């Protein structure tokens, strides 16, 4: 069984004071090893909730979800994934290298293993030389790269990224996107990436999951035929634009289904 | 010069001139230094034609202080020009500090010594005024002794003051503070762990912290005896609740995203506590430590009013007032003020070292 993530009829309903909110409804999805999967959709479509459910930060209320054939809870206890949040969430009392060491300390790596992994992951995200800096001494883009290094440090095969570059400006974002592709190529990890930017999703992914809100559900799954080697100017090619158009159609379809578009 | 500086310079110079005119009726050889100061103060008005440096104002203020202190007791009754000279000297000191703080403002950030200069000048001016007013106006020492009397008493009674300091600060305040803060911290962690305690103990804690704890001092004397143990018990009761309430708030200070991160690592409760929640609670804990450092001293001193062996700062203050030994009371108050400030200062210094990362300490944005 090579599926890293497998969801069948997955549903999640939040109970709130204003009644039930259906965050996910009847989601069926399989993610194979080594894929780069983007989740795209308007806010409220459940893309972040789905990612958090994979991470066992939310509990599904119906259907089944397995990570490497295990329940999400067991997968979390096995440290099966690294999670990159919307905000860097670096601890301000720790230096960058100590922040990257945080999961390694918790998981009981020896001092020499910690040092070796810190050096390797900091090289990987191009942060060498900033080991002794504190997070608040770095720019937002560098902070987010440090948080990616932290998620990579313990070698989980699955990387979950929740709009990691959402708060950054376009120039920094382009740069980090192409670095992320190189990193994916180098590490052969499976990546789940939440975004609300169509070009970002098309540029990065081998598979794009289009979602729509109320209730949160999958409206389209698009397999990308773009080559794995992707320079930034691939975004001007007809193939790229065709996929982007299909994503846009999928997003629009999801909206008209709801009947609330203008 | 700013408008305030012009005004100060004008009034100081004018007052010196008027006082000098009044002083010439006295015999020439009386209080020569004071007259010299007044004459120079009069001459300082030339600053409106030739600018004077700020150190000149400092020199005027210093000369005025020395002249006033040395001419105390020469005149009886104290003449009007003497008080005018006091006001003029004070205005020169004010002008000096005003110009100094303007001149130093850009350099203050990187030099702590310069930052100390202004409060030192300010405090010295206050002491000189206190000394001159109490002695010049013959204020009864029972109402307010002169600083020189208090200083002399400090030197004469050093052994008594030291014994009182040991009894009150070393034996009551420090153990009480340590036990109160530590137990507050531990109970806060228990409260945070257990929903039962959070629902039951925390409201009682909030209620208790609103009580005037010092009222339990007589009961503590009955329970723990006259010696330092009962004072330490009052200090424990006073410091426990601020630490409890602050730490419980601090343990919830970490953001949900920071806690989710720990969950994705499958971190245990203690790992999350030690690596995230306690460090994040640091600013709150130090806040309680600073509040408690002053509360503890107040608690120990006031508790001694209710029964104590014949030593201790509170004992000395209450009996000193009864014996009209007011200078000893003031000396004791001075010791308490210095001890309290140093205690607070040490905690604040440790805080700067430990919570260096917090925006309020590093002076940056969050």
XYZ file of C-alpha atoms in Angstrom:
628
model
C 0.000 0.000 0.000
C 1.831 3.086 -1.208
C -0.850 5.683 -0.414
C 0.528 8.164 2.109
C -2.828 9.785 2.782
C -6.097 8.065 2.078
C -9.494 9.616 2.888
C -12.837 7.868 2.355
C -16.141 9.691 2.797
C -14.396 11.938 5.301
C -16.649 14.430 7.107
C -16.070 16.912 9.923
C -18.759 18.977 11.626
C -17.914 21.648 14.207
C -20.468 22.195 16.951
C -20.781 25.911 17.686
C -23.233 28.084 19.583
C -24.804 29.106 16.280
C -25.446 25.470 15.353
C -23.425 22.935 13.413
C -20.878 24.042 10.824
C -20.020 21.432 8.221
C -16.308 21.999 7.573
C -15.725 18.875 5.482
C -18.267 16.745 3.673
C -17.701 13.440 1.873
C -14.042 13.976 0.976
C -12.436 11.157 -1.001
C -8.771 11.559 -1.803
C -5.628 9.469 -2.169
C -2.152 10.955 -2.044
C 0.692 8.795 -3.279
C 4.260 8.848 -2.046
C 6.377 11.648 -3.547
C 3.475 13.747 -4.770
C 3.216 17.495 -4.332
C -0.468 18.163 -3.675
C -1.947 21.641 -3.424
C -5.288 22.380 -1.819
C -6.896 25.488 -3.246
C -10.228 27.163 -2.623
C -11.819 30.245 -1.089
C -11.664 30.728 2.663
C -14.067 28.466 4.542
C -13.706 25.623 2.054
C -12.077 23.355 4.629
C -8.615 23.133 3.069
C -6.865 24.035 6.317
C -9.264 21.819 8.277
C -8.407 18.891 6.029
C -4.691 19.475 6.606
C -5.268 19.725 10.361
C -7.272 16.500 10.257
C -4.359 14.711 8.578
C -2.163 16.109 11.380
C -4.581 14.859 14.084
C -5.148 18.451 15.230
C -8.871 18.015 14.394
C -10.949 14.834 14.735
C -13.120 13.709 11.800
C -16.767 13.056 12.670
C -17.425 10.551 9.875
C -15.604 8.451 7.289
C -12.074 7.094 7.526
C -8.653 8.664 7.158
C -5.363 6.785 7.181
C -1.784 8.085 7.098
C 0.698 5.427 5.923
C -2.052 2.918 6.724
C -2.313 4.138 10.340
C -4.881 6.295 12.115
C -3.921 9.998 12.232
C -3.344 9.726 16.002
C -0.867 6.847 15.649
C 0.819 8.584 12.728
C 1.271 11.709 14.851
C 2.766 9.681 17.690
C 5.117 8.078 15.137
C 6.164 11.601 14.047
C 5.075 10.764 10.499
C 4.816 14.375 9.350
C 6.294 17.843 9.723
C 3.855 20.740 9.874
C 4.533 24.291 8.679
C 1.969 26.776 9.989
C 0.723 30.043 8.495
C 2.906 31.918 10.986
C 6.514 30.823 11.609
C 5.737 30.196 15.328
C 9.419 30.238 16.217
C 9.937 30.498 19.968
C 11.430 33.951 20.597
C 13.573 32.795 23.540
C 15.431 30.322 21.333
C 18.021 31.060 18.670
C 17.306 29.814 15.139
C 19.433 26.701 15.640
C 17.786 26.021 19.002
C 14.360 26.387 17.370
C 15.335 23.797 14.785
C 16.663 21.631 17.604
C 13.281 21.806 19.413
C 11.646 18.762 17.753
C 14.970 16.891 17.954
C 15.186 17.523 21.720
C 11.612 16.355 22.184
C 12.208 13.234 20.113
C 15.363 12.400 22.025
C 18.096 12.812 19.415
C 21.665 12.889 20.744
C 23.660 16.131 20.784
C 25.829 15.096 17.824
C 22.779 14.021 15.770
C 21.127 17.338 16.590
C 24.163 19.326 15.441
C 24.426 17.322 12.232
C 20.718 17.722 11.386
C 20.656 21.435 12.231
C 23.541 22.025 9.858
C 21.997 19.937 7.084
C 18.534 21.499 7.233
C 19.856 25.034 7.580
C 21.947 24.470 4.453
C 18.852 23.098 2.734
C 16.831 26.291 3.336
C 19.837 28.611 2.755
C 19.983 29.956 6.297
C 23.595 29.044 7.102
C 25.259 31.808 9.089
C 22.117 32.725 11.008
C 22.378 29.911 13.592
C 22.900 32.226 16.579
C 20.310 34.849 15.606
C 16.995 35.173 17.384
C 13.788 34.926 15.306
C 12.919 38.589 15.855
C 16.240 39.567 14.283
C 15.269 37.983 10.940
C 12.875 39.024 8.168
C 9.499 37.301 7.731
C 10.751 35.232 4.786
C 13.793 34.030 6.719
C 11.613 33.174 9.715
C 9.341 31.047 7.529
C 12.382 29.301 6.011
C 13.586 28.531 9.544
C 10.192 27.032 10.347
C 10.455 24.839 7.228
C 13.923 23.738 8.360
C 12.399 22.873 11.746
C 9.728 20.722 10.047
C 12.396 18.959 7.960
C 14.840 18.361 10.801
C 13.416 15.040 11.989
C 13.086 13.500 8.522
C 9.349 12.841 8.376
C 8.381 11.689 4.881
C 5.257 13.844 4.790
C 5.382 17.643 4.909
C 2.125 19.503 5.635
C 2.233 23.219 4.769
C -0.628 25.542 5.625
C -0.314 28.721 3.522
C 3.312 29.047 4.614
C 4.021 32.012 2.340
C 0.620 33.704 2.668
C 1.937 36.603 4.720
C 4.930 37.333 2.490
C 5.218 39.707 -0.441
C 5.142 38.446 -4.034
C 8.887 38.713 -4.692
C 9.920 36.774 -1.594
C 7.128 34.316 -2.302
C 8.327 33.545 -5.875
C 11.806 32.993 -4.548
C 10.662 30.676 -1.749
C 8.394 28.757 -4.157
C 11.265 27.890 -6.470
C 13.401 26.974 -3.465
C 10.614 24.761 -2.181
C 10.497 22.891 -5.501
C 14.253 22.283 -5.347
C 13.887 21.089 -1.786
C 11.105 18.705 -2.761
C 13.285 17.390 -5.615
C 16.229 16.907 -3.249
C 14.347 15.282 -0.367
C 11.729 13.208 -2.285
C 9.146 14.051 0.353
C 5.378 13.975 -0.034
C 4.068 17.525 0.355
C 0.535 18.752 1.079
C 0.342 22.484 0.482
C -2.603 24.757 1.271
C -2.849 27.979 -0.720
C -5.356 30.395 -2.169
C -3.120 31.480 -5.024
C -3.789 29.796 -8.377
C -0.309 30.457 -9.887
C 1.356 29.158 -6.739
C -0.729 25.973 -6.791
C -0.119 25.290 -10.494
C 3.574 26.141 -10.296
C 4.278 23.821 -7.378
C 1.999 20.843 -7.711
C 1.791 17.442 -9.343
C -1.829 17.312 -8.209
C -4.224 20.181 -7.456
C -7.249 19.604 -5.245
C -9.903 22.276 -5.846
C -12.271 22.755 -2.918
C -15.414 24.812 -2.355
C -17.173 26.030 0.783
C -20.488 25.412 2.582
C -20.107 22.551 3.016
C -16.342 22.096 2.478
C -15.843 19.505 -0.248
C -13.595 18.522 -3.161
C -14.947 19.737 -6.518
C -12.049 18.775 -8.794
C -8.739 16.924 -8.670
C -6.357 18.006 -11.441
C -3.260 15.958 -12.324
C -0.593 18.307 -13.632
C 1.369 17.274 -16.743
C 4.057 19.911 -16.262
C 7.636 18.579 -16.093
C 9.159 18.195 -12.611
C 11.904 20.643 -13.558
C 10.148 24.036 -13.436
C 11.884 27.375 -13.990
C 9.866 30.404 -12.858
C 9.058 31.396 -16.466
C 7.157 28.163 -16.979
C 4.264 30.286 -15.774
C 4.006 31.887 -19.232
C 3.697 28.583 -21.167
C 0.349 27.466 -22.679
C 0.407 24.214 -20.650
C 0.682 26.169 -17.416
C -2.097 28.585 -18.425
C -4.363 25.684 -19.421
C -4.074 24.110 -15.996
C -4.582 27.489 -14.313
C -7.740 27.996 -16.401
C -9.060 24.603 -15.311
C -8.397 25.458 -11.652
C -10.217 28.757 -12.106
C -13.165 26.956 -13.715
C -13.239 24.503 -10.834
C -13.307 27.339 -8.290
C -16.102 29.099 -10.190
C -18.120 25.883 -10.481
C -17.860 25.366 -6.757
C -19.249 28.816 -6.195
C -22.183 28.601 -8.645
C -23.155 25.264 -7.055
C -23.631 27.276 -3.881
C -25.630 29.912 -5.719
C -23.986 32.807 -3.891
C -21.707 34.216 -6.593
C -22.412 37.625 -8.034
C 17.009 77.983 24.841
C 13.442 76.846 25.284
C 10.787 79.085 26.804
C 10.999 77.243 30.117
C 14.786 77.669 30.205
C 14.518 81.392 29.478
C 11.944 81.752 32.228
C 14.063 79.815 34.742
C 17.189 81.792 33.883
C 15.351 85.098 34.162
C 13.727 84.313 37.521
C 16.898 82.798 39.008
C 18.986 85.810 37.961
C 16.350 88.349 39.010
C 15.808 86.700 42.363
C 19.576 86.657 42.990
C 19.736 90.374 42.178
C 16.875 91.225 44.540
C 18.294 89.042 47.323
C 21.753 90.600 46.833
C 20.251 94.077 47.180
C 18.519 93.028 50.419
C 21.678 91.402 51.802
C 23.891 94.527 51.598
C 22.223 96.004 54.699
C 23.783 93.253 56.863
C 27.393 93.648 58.099
C 29.793 93.021 55.226
C 31.735 90.119 56.783
C 28.575 88.086 57.560
C 27.927 85.152 55.185
C 30.389 86.277 52.525
C 29.999 83.096 50.478
C 26.226 83.552 50.293
C 26.640 87.135 49.107
C 29.207 86.006 46.549
C 26.704 83.440 45.245
C 23.970 86.084 45.007
C 26.308 88.465 43.192
C 27.314 85.764 40.733
C 23.669 84.797 40.273
C 22.921 88.427 39.450
C 25.785 88.433 36.945
C 24.388 85.276 35.310
C 21.857 87.529 33.605
C 24.548 88.373 31.068
C 23.683 85.024 29.499
C 21.159 86.950 27.455
C 24.126 88.659 25.762
C 26.891 86.057 26.077
C 25.682 82.419 26.137
C 26.676 80.439 29.263
C 27.349 76.694 29.145
C 25.112 74.338 31.038
C 27.974 73.478 33.424
C 27.951 77.140 34.560
C 24.410 76.604 35.859
C 25.605 73.429 37.569
C 28.402 75.442 39.231
C 25.930 78.150 40.324
C 23.659 75.516 41.863
C 26.560 73.824 43.652
C 27.949 77.137 44.944
C 24.468 78.121 46.121
C 24.050 74.817 47.974
C 27.448 75.123 49.707
C 26.835 78.810 50.538
C 23.394 78.084 52.016
C 24.627 75.118 54.073
C 27.596 77.057 55.478
C 25.531 80.150 56.339
C 22.939 78.190 58.321
C 22.690 79.585 61.860
C 24.560 82.844 61.097
C 21.376 84.876 60.932
C 18.703 84.812 63.623
C 15.908 85.140 62.705
C 16.506 83.913 59.149
C 16.189 86.894 56.765
C 14.068 86.952 53.596
C 17.097 87.095 51.254
C 18.255 83.744 52.640
C 15.046 82.066 51.443
C 15.279 83.916 48.148
C 18.812 82.552 47.761
C 17.447 79.043 48.417
C 14.840 79.453 45.691
C 17.445 80.905 43.310
C 19.838 77.992 43.952
C 16.996 75.558 43.385
C 16.089 77.301 40.107
C 19.721 77.077 38.964
C 19.685 73.354 39.757
C 16.417 72.964 37.843
C 17.829 74.871 34.879
C 20.949 72.713 34.989
C 18.972 69.450 35.003
C 16.662 70.766 32.280
C 19.569 71.669 29.986
C 21.448 68.496 30.878
C 18.536 66.200 30.041
C 18.070 68.000 26.699
C 21.778 67.665 25.919
C 21.942 64.029 27.016
C 18.725 62.819 25.370
C 20.425 61.486 22.201
C 23.178 59.720 24.176
C 21.045 58.165 26.914
C 20.337 54.881 25.126
C 23.846 53.485 25.251
C 25.204 54.901 28.507
C 23.606 53.952 31.814
C 26.007 56.173 33.800
C 24.793 59.349 32.086
C 21.211 58.318 32.746
C 21.995 58.138 36.479
C 23.407 61.680 36.571
C 20.048 63.442 36.348
C 18.296 61.602 39.205
C 21.445 62.024 41.328
C 21.441 65.825 40.777
C 17.707 65.877 41.415
C 17.984 63.856 44.625
C 20.912 65.943 45.910
C 18.906 69.158 45.304
C 16.019 67.674 47.266
C 18.297 66.774 50.198
C 19.841 70.277 50.258
C 16.412 71.932 50.267
C 15.256 69.587 53.028
C 18.366 70.359 55.108
C 18.183 74.123 54.607
C 14.437 74.378 55.248
C 14.384 72.223 58.388
C 17.389 73.975 59.966
C 16.801 77.445 58.571
C 13.159 77.508 59.739
C 13.939 75.654 62.991
C 11.473 72.877 62.240
C 11.158 70.760 65.429
C 13.114 67.504 64.872
C 10.113 65.555 66.150
C 8.155 66.697 63.113
C 10.899 66.370 60.528
C 14.594 65.907 61.354
C 17.226 67.314 58.975
C 18.941 64.810 56.669
C 22.225 65.468 58.494
C 20.617 64.328 61.760
C 19.295 61.203 60.071
C 22.706 60.604 58.535
C 24.401 60.967 61.917
C 21.874 58.581 63.445
C 22.538 56.102 60.615
C 26.251 56.167 61.441
C 25.789 56.060 65.233
C 23.215 53.256 65.267
C 24.792 51.146 62.549
C 24.899 48.063 64.767
C 21.219 48.412 65.800
C 20.157 49.030 62.217
C 22.158 46.046 61.027
C 20.577 43.773 63.647
C 17.110 45.033 62.631
C 17.948 44.470 58.970
C 19.073 40.903 59.632
C 15.963 40.182 61.731
C 13.456 41.646 59.291
C 15.005 41.260 55.856
C 17.278 38.224 56.055
C 15.173 36.164 58.480
C 11.578 37.156 57.615
C 11.432 38.641 54.127
C 13.785 36.368 52.173
C 12.515 32.952 53.425
C 8.884 34.127 53.300
C 9.367 35.498 49.789
C 11.078 32.336 48.562
C 8.455 30.015 50.077
C 5.499 32.184 48.980
C 6.684 32.631 45.381
C 7.782 29.027 44.930
C 4.579 27.555 46.356
C 2.510 30.021 44.283
C 4.326 28.806 41.176
C 3.885 25.112 42.014
C 0.206 25.505 42.921
C -0.368 27.475 39.704
C 1.001 24.544 37.695
C -1.258 22.140 39.638
C -4.242 24.440 39.119
C -3.484 24.569 35.423
C -3.243 20.783 35.264
C -6.466 20.055 37.121
C -9.823 21.468 35.983
C -11.183 20.687 39.471
C -8.623 22.933 41.161
C -9.051 25.583 38.482
C -12.768 25.758 39.148
C -12.423 25.507 42.928
C -9.169 27.063 44.040
C -8.713 29.916 41.599
C -11.839 31.893 42.602
C -10.794 31.488 46.239
C -7.321 32.656 45.292
C -8.746 35.764 43.649
C -10.912 36.377 46.713
C -7.970 35.944 49.086
C -5.752 38.285 47.091
C -8.389 40.995 47.508
C -8.238 40.650 51.315
C -5.949 42.963 53.300
C -3.620 40.103 54.200
C -1.810 42.252 56.775
C -4.902 41.840 58.981
C -3.901 38.222 59.618
C -0.607 39.309 61.210
C -1.893 39.054 64.842
C -3.230 35.564 64.102
C 0.106 34.527 62.631
C 1.802 35.787 65.809
C -0.536 33.533 67.818
C 0.180 30.561 65.555
C 3.904 30.872 64.979
C 5.155 32.863 67.983
C 6.813 36.247 68.376
C 9.979 35.604 66.436
C 10.622 35.834 62.682
C 8.598 32.712 61.844
C 5.272 34.558 62.204
C 6.544 37.459 60.014
C 7.750 35.005 57.378
C 4.281 33.401 57.482
C 2.654 36.794 56.788
C 5.064 37.310 53.886
C 4.228 33.843 52.519
C 0.507 34.656 52.638
C 1.066 38.025 50.974
C 3.261 36.781 48.138
C 1.489 33.487 47.410
C -1.618 34.811 45.663
C -0.066 37.362 43.299
C 2.290 34.627 42.123
C -0.567 32.116 41.753
C -2.832 34.431 39.759
C -0.026 35.761 37.525
C 1.426 32.336 36.774
C -1.972 30.848 35.906
C -2.464 33.719 33.438
C 1.091 33.291 32.130
C 0.687 29.572 31.486
C -2.065 30.464 29.012
C 0.068 33.135 27.315
C 1.450 30.849 24.607
C -0.461 31.063 21.330
C -2.580 28.180 20.028
C -0.270 27.826 17.038
C 2.721 27.387 19.380
C 0.811 24.702 21.295
C -0.332 22.971 18.075
C 3.327 22.808 17.074
C 4.122 20.874 20.262
C 1.206 18.550 19.520
C 2.502 17.785 16.034
C 5.769 16.650 17.697
C 3.694 14.377 19.969
C 5.345 16.190 22.900
C 4.346 15.077 26.402
C 2.775 17.339 29.032
C 6.071 18.016 30.829
C 7.955 18.665 27.589
C 5.329 21.204 26.556
C 5.444 22.775 30.018
C 9.223 23.102 30.199
C 9.940 24.031 26.598
C 6.968 26.243 25.788
C 4.534 27.219 28.520
C 6.913 28.122 31.348
C 9.233 30.200 29.137
C 6.191 31.949 27.656
C 4.941 32.606 31.208
C 8.282 34.209 32.147
C 7.168 37.858 31.840
C 4.115 37.145 34.009
C 6.163 35.312 36.642
C 8.686 38.142 36.837
C 5.873 40.630 37.139
C 4.679 38.745 40.223
C 8.241 38.524 41.575
C 8.601 42.315 41.296
C 5.208 43.049 42.894
C 6.053 40.577 45.654
C 9.481 42.079 46.363
C 7.824 45.269 47.668
C 4.840 43.497 49.217
C 7.134 41.214 51.218
C 9.004 44.088 52.867
C 5.791 45.938 53.724
C 4.295 42.751 55.142
C 7.271 41.924 57.333
C 7.623 45.478 58.726
C 3.937 45.955 59.486
C 3.648 42.442 60.949
C 6.288 43.406 63.513
C 3.943 46.089 64.871
C 1.848 43.264 66.338
C 4.398 41.629 68.552
C 8.053 40.828 68.130
C 11.246 40.234 70.083
C 13.043 43.529 70.799
C 14.678 43.691 67.372
C 13.440 44.286 63.834
C 12.702 47.227 61.549
C 8.987 47.323 62.320
C 9.658 47.044 66.052
C 12.190 49.927 65.883
C 9.785 52.134 63.941
C 6.815 51.563 66.273
C 8.830 51.988 69.492
C 10.930 54.827 68.012
C 7.812 56.903 67.435
C 6.693 56.186 71.017
C 10.049 57.408 72.408
C 10.082 60.442 70.073
C 13.354 59.092 68.596
C 12.173 60.285 65.197
C 15.648 60.439 63.663
C 16.065 56.715 64.354
C 12.678 56.054 62.741
C 13.792 57.962 59.646
C 17.097 56.116 59.597
C 15.168 52.848 59.703
C 12.925 54.048 56.876
C 16.013 54.958 54.839
C 17.435 51.470 55.361
C 14.106 49.919 54.364
C 13.929 52.102 51.238
C 17.443 51.149 50.163
C 16.870 47.446 50.915
C 13.555 47.452 49.022
C 15.042 49.268 46.007
C 18.048 46.951 45.813
C 15.780 43.889 46.129
C 13.518 45.170 43.340
C 16.509 46.180 41.228
C 18.125 42.747 41.500
C 14.880 41.050 40.413
C 14.488 43.508 37.528
C 18.076 42.806 36.414
C 17.470 39.044 36.461
C 14.277 39.649 34.498
C 16.201 41.501 31.794
C 18.540 38.535 31.514
C 15.875 35.828 31.449
C 13.106 37.424 29.375
C 15.472 39.304 27.028
C 13.352 38.078 24.114
C 10.144 39.834 25.178
C 9.259 42.978 23.185
C 8.942 44.992 26.416
C 12.568 44.201 27.308
C 14.269 44.346 23.911
C 12.300 47.459 23.034
C 11.052 46.106 19.715
C 7.810 45.140 18.113
C 6.120 41.814 18.822
